[in-house]
Coordinates of C-alpha atoms in Angstrom, one line a residue:
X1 CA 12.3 -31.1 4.0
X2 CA 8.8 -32.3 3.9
X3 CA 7.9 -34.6 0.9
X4 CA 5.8 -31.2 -0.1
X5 CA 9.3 -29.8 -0.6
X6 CA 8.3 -27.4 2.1
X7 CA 11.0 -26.6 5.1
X8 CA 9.4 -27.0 7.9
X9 CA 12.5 -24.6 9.3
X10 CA 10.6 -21.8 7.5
X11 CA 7.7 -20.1 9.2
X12 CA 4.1 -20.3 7.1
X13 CA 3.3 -17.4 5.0
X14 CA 0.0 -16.3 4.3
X15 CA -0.9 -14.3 1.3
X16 CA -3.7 -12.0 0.9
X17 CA -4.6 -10.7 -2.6
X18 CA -8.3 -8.4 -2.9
X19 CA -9.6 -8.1 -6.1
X20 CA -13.7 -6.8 -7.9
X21 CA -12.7 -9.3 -10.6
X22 CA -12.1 -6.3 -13.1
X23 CA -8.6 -7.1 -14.0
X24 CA -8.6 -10.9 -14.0
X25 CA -5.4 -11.4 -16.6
X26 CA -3.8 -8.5 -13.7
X27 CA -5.0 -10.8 -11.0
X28 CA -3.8 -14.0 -12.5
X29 CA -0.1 -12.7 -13.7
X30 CA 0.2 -11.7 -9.6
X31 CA -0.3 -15.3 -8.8
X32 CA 1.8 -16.5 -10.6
X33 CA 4.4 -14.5 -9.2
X34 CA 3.1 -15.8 -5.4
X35 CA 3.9 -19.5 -6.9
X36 CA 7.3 -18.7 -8.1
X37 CA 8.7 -17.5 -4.7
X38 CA 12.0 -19.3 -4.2
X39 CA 11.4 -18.6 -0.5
X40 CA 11.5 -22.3 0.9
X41 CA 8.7 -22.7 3.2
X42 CA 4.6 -22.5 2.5
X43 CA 3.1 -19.3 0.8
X44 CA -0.5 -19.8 1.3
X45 CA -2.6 -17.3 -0.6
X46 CA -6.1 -16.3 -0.1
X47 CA -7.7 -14.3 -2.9
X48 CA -10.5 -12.6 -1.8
X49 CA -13.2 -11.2 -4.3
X50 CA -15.0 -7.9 -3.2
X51 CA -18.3 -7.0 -4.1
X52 CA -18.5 -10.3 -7.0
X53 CA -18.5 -13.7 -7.2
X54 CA -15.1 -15.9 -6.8
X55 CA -13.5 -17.2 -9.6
X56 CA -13.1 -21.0 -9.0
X57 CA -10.8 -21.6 -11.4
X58 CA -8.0 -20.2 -9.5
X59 CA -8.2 -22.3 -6.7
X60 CA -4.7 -24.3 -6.6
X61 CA -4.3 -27.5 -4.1
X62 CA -0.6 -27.6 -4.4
X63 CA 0.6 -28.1 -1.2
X64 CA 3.7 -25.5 -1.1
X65 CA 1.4 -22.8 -3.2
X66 CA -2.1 -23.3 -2.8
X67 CA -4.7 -20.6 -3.8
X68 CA -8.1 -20.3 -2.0
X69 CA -10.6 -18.1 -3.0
X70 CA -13.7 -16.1 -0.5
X71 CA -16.1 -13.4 -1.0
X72 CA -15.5 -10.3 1.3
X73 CA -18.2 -11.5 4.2
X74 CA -17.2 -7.6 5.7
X75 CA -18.0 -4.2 4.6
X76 CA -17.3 -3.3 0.8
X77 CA -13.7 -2.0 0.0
X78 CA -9.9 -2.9 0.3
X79 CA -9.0 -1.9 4.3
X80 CA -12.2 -4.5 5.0
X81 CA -11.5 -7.0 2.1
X82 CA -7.6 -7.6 3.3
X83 CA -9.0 -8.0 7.2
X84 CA -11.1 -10.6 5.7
X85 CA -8.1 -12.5 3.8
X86 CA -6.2 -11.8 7.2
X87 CA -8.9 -13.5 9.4
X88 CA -9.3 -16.4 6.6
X89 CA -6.0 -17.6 7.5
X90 CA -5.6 -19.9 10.3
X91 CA -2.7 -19.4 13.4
X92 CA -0.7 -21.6 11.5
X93 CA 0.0 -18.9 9.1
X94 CA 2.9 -16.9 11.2
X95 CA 3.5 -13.6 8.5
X96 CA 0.5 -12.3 6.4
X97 CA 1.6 -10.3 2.9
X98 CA -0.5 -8.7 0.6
X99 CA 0.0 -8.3 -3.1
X100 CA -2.5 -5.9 -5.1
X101 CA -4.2 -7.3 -7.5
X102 CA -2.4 -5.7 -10.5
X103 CA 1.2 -6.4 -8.9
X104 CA 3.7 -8.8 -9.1
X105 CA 6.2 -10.2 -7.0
X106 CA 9.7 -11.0 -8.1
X107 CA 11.0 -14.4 -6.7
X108 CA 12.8 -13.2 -3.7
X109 CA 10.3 -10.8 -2.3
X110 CA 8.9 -13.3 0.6
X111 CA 12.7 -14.2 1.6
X112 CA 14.5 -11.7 1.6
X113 CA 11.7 -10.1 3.8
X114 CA 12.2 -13.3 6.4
X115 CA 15.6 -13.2 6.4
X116 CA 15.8 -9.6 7.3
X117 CA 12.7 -10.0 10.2
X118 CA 15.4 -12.8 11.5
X119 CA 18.0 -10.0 12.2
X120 CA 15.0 -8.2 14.0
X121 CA 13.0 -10.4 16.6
X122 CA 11.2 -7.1 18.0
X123 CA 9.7 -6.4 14.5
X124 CA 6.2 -7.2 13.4
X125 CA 6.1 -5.1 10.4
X126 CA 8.6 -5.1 6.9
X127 CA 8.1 -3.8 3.5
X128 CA 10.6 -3.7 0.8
X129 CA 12.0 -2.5 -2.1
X130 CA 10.0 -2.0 -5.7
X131 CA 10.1 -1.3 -9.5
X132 CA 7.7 1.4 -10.5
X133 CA 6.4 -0.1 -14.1
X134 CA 4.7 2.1 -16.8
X135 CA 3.9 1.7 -20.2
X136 CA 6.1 4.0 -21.0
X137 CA 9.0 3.8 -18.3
X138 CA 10.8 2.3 -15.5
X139 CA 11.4 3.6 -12.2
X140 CA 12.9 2.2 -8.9
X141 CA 12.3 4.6 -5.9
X142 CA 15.5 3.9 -3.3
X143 CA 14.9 4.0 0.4
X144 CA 18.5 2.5 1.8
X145 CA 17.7 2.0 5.5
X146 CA 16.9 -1.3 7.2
X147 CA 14.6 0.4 9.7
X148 CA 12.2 3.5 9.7
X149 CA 10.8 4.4 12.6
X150 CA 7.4 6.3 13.3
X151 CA 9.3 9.9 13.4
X152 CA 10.2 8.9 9.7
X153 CA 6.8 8.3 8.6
X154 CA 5.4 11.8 9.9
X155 CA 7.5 13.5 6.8
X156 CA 5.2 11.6 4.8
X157 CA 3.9 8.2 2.8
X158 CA 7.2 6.2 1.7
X159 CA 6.6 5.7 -1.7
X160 CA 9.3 2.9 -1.4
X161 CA 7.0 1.1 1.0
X162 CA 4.4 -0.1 -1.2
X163 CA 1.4 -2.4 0.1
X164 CA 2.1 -4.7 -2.0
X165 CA 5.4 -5.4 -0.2
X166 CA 3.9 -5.3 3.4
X167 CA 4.7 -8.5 5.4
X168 CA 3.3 -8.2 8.8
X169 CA 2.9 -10.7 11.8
X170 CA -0.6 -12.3 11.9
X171 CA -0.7 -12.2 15.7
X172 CA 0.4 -8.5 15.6
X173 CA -2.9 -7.9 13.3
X174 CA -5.5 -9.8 14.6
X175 CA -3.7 -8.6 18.4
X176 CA -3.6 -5.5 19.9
X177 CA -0.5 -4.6 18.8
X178 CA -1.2 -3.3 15.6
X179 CA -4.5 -4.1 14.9
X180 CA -6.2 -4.9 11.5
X181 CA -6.3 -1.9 8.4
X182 CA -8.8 0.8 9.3
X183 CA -12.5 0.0 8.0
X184 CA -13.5 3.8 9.3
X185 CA -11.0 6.0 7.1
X186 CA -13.3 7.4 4.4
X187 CA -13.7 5.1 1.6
X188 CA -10.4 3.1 2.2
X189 CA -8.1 5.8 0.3
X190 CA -4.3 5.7 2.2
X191 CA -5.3 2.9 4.7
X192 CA -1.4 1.8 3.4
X193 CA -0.3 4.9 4.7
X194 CA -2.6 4.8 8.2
X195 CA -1.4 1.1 8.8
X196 CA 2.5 2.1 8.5
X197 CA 2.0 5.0 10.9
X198 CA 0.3 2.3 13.7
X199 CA 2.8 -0.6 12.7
X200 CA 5.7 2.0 13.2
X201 CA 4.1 3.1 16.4
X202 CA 4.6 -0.4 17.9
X203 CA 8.2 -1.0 16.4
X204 CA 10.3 0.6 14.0
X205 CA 9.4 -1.1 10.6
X206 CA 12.0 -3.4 8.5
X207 CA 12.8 -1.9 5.0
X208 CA 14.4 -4.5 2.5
X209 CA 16.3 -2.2 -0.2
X210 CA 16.3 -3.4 -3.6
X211 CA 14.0 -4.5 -6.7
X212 CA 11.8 -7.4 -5.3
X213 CA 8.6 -6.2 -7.0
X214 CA 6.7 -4.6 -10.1
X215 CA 4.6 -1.9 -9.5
X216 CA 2.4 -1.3 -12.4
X217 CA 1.6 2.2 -12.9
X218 CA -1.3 2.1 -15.8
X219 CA -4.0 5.1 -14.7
X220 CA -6.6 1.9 -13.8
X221 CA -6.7 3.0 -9.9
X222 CA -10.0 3.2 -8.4
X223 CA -9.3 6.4 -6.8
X224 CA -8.7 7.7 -9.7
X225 CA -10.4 11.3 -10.3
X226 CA -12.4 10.5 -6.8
X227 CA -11.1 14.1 -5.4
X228 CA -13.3 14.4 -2.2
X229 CA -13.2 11.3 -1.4
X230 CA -9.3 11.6 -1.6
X231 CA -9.7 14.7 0.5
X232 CA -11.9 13.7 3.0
X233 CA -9.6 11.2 3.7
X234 CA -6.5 13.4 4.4
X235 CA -8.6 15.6 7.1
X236 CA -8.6 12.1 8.7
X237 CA -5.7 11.3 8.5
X238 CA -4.6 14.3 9.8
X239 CA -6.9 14.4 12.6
X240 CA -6.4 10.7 13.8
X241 CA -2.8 11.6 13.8
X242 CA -1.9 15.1 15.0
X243 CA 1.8 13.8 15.3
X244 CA 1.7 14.7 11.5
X245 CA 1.7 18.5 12.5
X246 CA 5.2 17.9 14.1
X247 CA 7.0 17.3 10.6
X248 CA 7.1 20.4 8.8
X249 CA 7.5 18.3 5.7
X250 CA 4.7 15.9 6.6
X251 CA 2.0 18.8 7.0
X252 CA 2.8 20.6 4.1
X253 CA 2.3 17.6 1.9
X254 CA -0.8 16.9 3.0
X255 CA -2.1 19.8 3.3
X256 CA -0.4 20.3 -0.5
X257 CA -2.5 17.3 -1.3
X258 CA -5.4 18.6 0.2
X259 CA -5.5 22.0 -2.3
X260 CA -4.7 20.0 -5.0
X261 CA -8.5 18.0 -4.9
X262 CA -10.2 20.8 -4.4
X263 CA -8.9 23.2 -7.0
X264 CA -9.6 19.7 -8.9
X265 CA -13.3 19.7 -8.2
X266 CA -13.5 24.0 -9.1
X267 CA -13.1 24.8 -5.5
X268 CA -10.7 27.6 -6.0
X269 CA -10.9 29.3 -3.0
X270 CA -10.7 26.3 -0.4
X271 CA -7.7 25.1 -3.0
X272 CA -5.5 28.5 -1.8
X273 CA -6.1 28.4 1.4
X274 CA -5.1 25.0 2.0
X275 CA -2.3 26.0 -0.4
X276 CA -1.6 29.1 1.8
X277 CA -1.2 26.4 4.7
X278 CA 1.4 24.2 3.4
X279 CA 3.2 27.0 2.1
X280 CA 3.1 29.1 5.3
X281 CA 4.4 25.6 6.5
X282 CA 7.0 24.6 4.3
X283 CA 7.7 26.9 1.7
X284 CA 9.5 23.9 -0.3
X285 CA 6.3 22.0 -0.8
X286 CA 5.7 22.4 -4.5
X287 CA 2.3 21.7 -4.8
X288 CA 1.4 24.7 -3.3
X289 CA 3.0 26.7 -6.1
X290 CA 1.4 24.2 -8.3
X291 CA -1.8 24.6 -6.8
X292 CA -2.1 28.5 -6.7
X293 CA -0.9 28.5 -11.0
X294 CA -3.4 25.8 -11.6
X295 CA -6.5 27.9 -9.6
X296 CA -5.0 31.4 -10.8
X297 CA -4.6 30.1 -14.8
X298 CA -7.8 28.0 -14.6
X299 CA -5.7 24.8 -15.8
X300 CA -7.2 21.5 -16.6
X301 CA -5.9 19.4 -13.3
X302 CA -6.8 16.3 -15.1
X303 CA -4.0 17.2 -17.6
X304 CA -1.7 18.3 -14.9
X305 CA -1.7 14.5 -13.6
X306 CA -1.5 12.5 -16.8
X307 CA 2.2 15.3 -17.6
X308 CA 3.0 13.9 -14.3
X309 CA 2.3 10.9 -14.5
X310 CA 4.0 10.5 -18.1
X311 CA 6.8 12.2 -16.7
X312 CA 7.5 9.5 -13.8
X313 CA 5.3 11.1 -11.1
X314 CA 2.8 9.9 -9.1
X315 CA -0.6 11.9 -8.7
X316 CA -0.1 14.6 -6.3

């Protein structure tokens, strides 16, 4: 044990945490989760400031938790902002995690991950387990397998895997294993989703069950109400990944997703036939039933999302 109190036994973990400085007491509460990880070796964190200036203050030199802060020297967005946190880190750093900047990490989150990628030497990618937190509700979202491979990922996002879980090995990103997030998917929307299809690709990802993070759930997204940019993003998804038309499930959902932005923006027609598709699909995909009452009945889809949402649901 270093005089640090750092195990040198441990491998170095970098953290990356993006943030437009629009939710500073978010920002600040997830860093002080980073620096109470009982995890015994050195959580480095990088906080890296898209689009405004860095916040100085939060710059820590303590030698087991230090903080350093960087403007996004990429493209604008997340997918570009995190490869810039990922790139800021040196080779000492062996795992890179990523926290949102309105998350928070419980104190066994970086562990429990490290422990488990001991058990799996051929991994290069783990996620774990989360709380769903809204101001009205809790909600903890099980997934009780210790590895999901890419055929699992075709039915459809994990909601259990959340980004601000993902531990990944640096050399896997900055290599040509994995590769860094996407800064070509259409404004950034499910670059999660894109990087656990090509992490999974490589090697069947490690899943830590269990509550080792809050996920706060407070309608403050920045995707929020953004339909065609949501739905431009699908198309590319599904393009980039035809595997996705193997899973029955996995095509109807997104192509469920798909009707649901555009009956949101008025396009009604474009709405049913997407609707049509992942119904024609998968006749258990809800949202095309939802889709065709909310065209047919001329609802407000706005208020369709805050009901789900208040009722433990995520957007659709």
């Amino acid at each position: 044990m270093a005089e640090s109190g750092v195990s040198s036994s441990w491998p170095e973990v970098g953290v990356v945490v993006c943030t437009r400085g629009d939710r500073p007491e978010m920002l600040r509460e997830a860093l002080k989760g980073i620096e109470a990880q009982d995890y015994p070796g050195r959580v480095a964190t990088v906080v890296v400031f898209d689009g405004n200036d860095p916040d100085p203050d939060l710059v820590s030199d303590d030698p087991a938790r230090p903080v350093k802060v960087v403007r996004n020297s990429r493209q604008r967005g997340l997918p570009a902002a995190r490869n810039c946190g990922i790139l800021t880190h040196g080779d000492e750093v062996e795992w890179v995690a990523f926290c949102d900047d309105d998350d928070t990490w419980l104190p066994t989150r970086v562990r429990v991950q490290i422990e488990a990628l001991r058990r799996h030497p051929d991994a290069v990618f783990a996620t774990c387990g989360s709380l769903i937190v809204h101001p009205e509700w809790t909600r903890h979202i099980p997934l009780d397998k210790e590895r999901v491979p890419f055929t699992d990922l075709l039915d459809g996002r994990q909601p259990a895997m959340h980004p601000s879980g993902f531990l990944a090995r640096r050399a896997a990103l900055v290599g040509d294993e994995v590769g860094l997030f996407s800064e070509t998917i259409p404004s950034g929307y499910g670059e999660d989703y894109e990087m656990l299809l090509r992490a999974a690709k490589y090697a069947p990802i490690v899943h830590v069950p269990g509550e080792h993070l809050h996920v706060a759930m407070h309608g403050q997204s920045h995707f929020a109400g953004r339909w065609d940019t949501i739905a431009e993003a699908l198309q590319w998804l599904l393009e980039r990944y035809p595997e996705i038309r193997t899973s029955r499930k996995g095509y109807s959902r997104l192509a469920g997703q798909v009707a649901f932005t555009r009956v949101a923006v008025g396009r009604r027609a474009e709405a049913l036939r997407w609707a049509a598709r992942a119904f024609a699909t998968d006749p258990r995909e809800i949202r095309s039933y939802g889709v065709a009452v909310i065209a047919l009945l001329r609802l407000n889809p706005v208020w369709v999302v805050r009901r789900m949402e208040a009722r433990g649901f995520g957007a659709p």
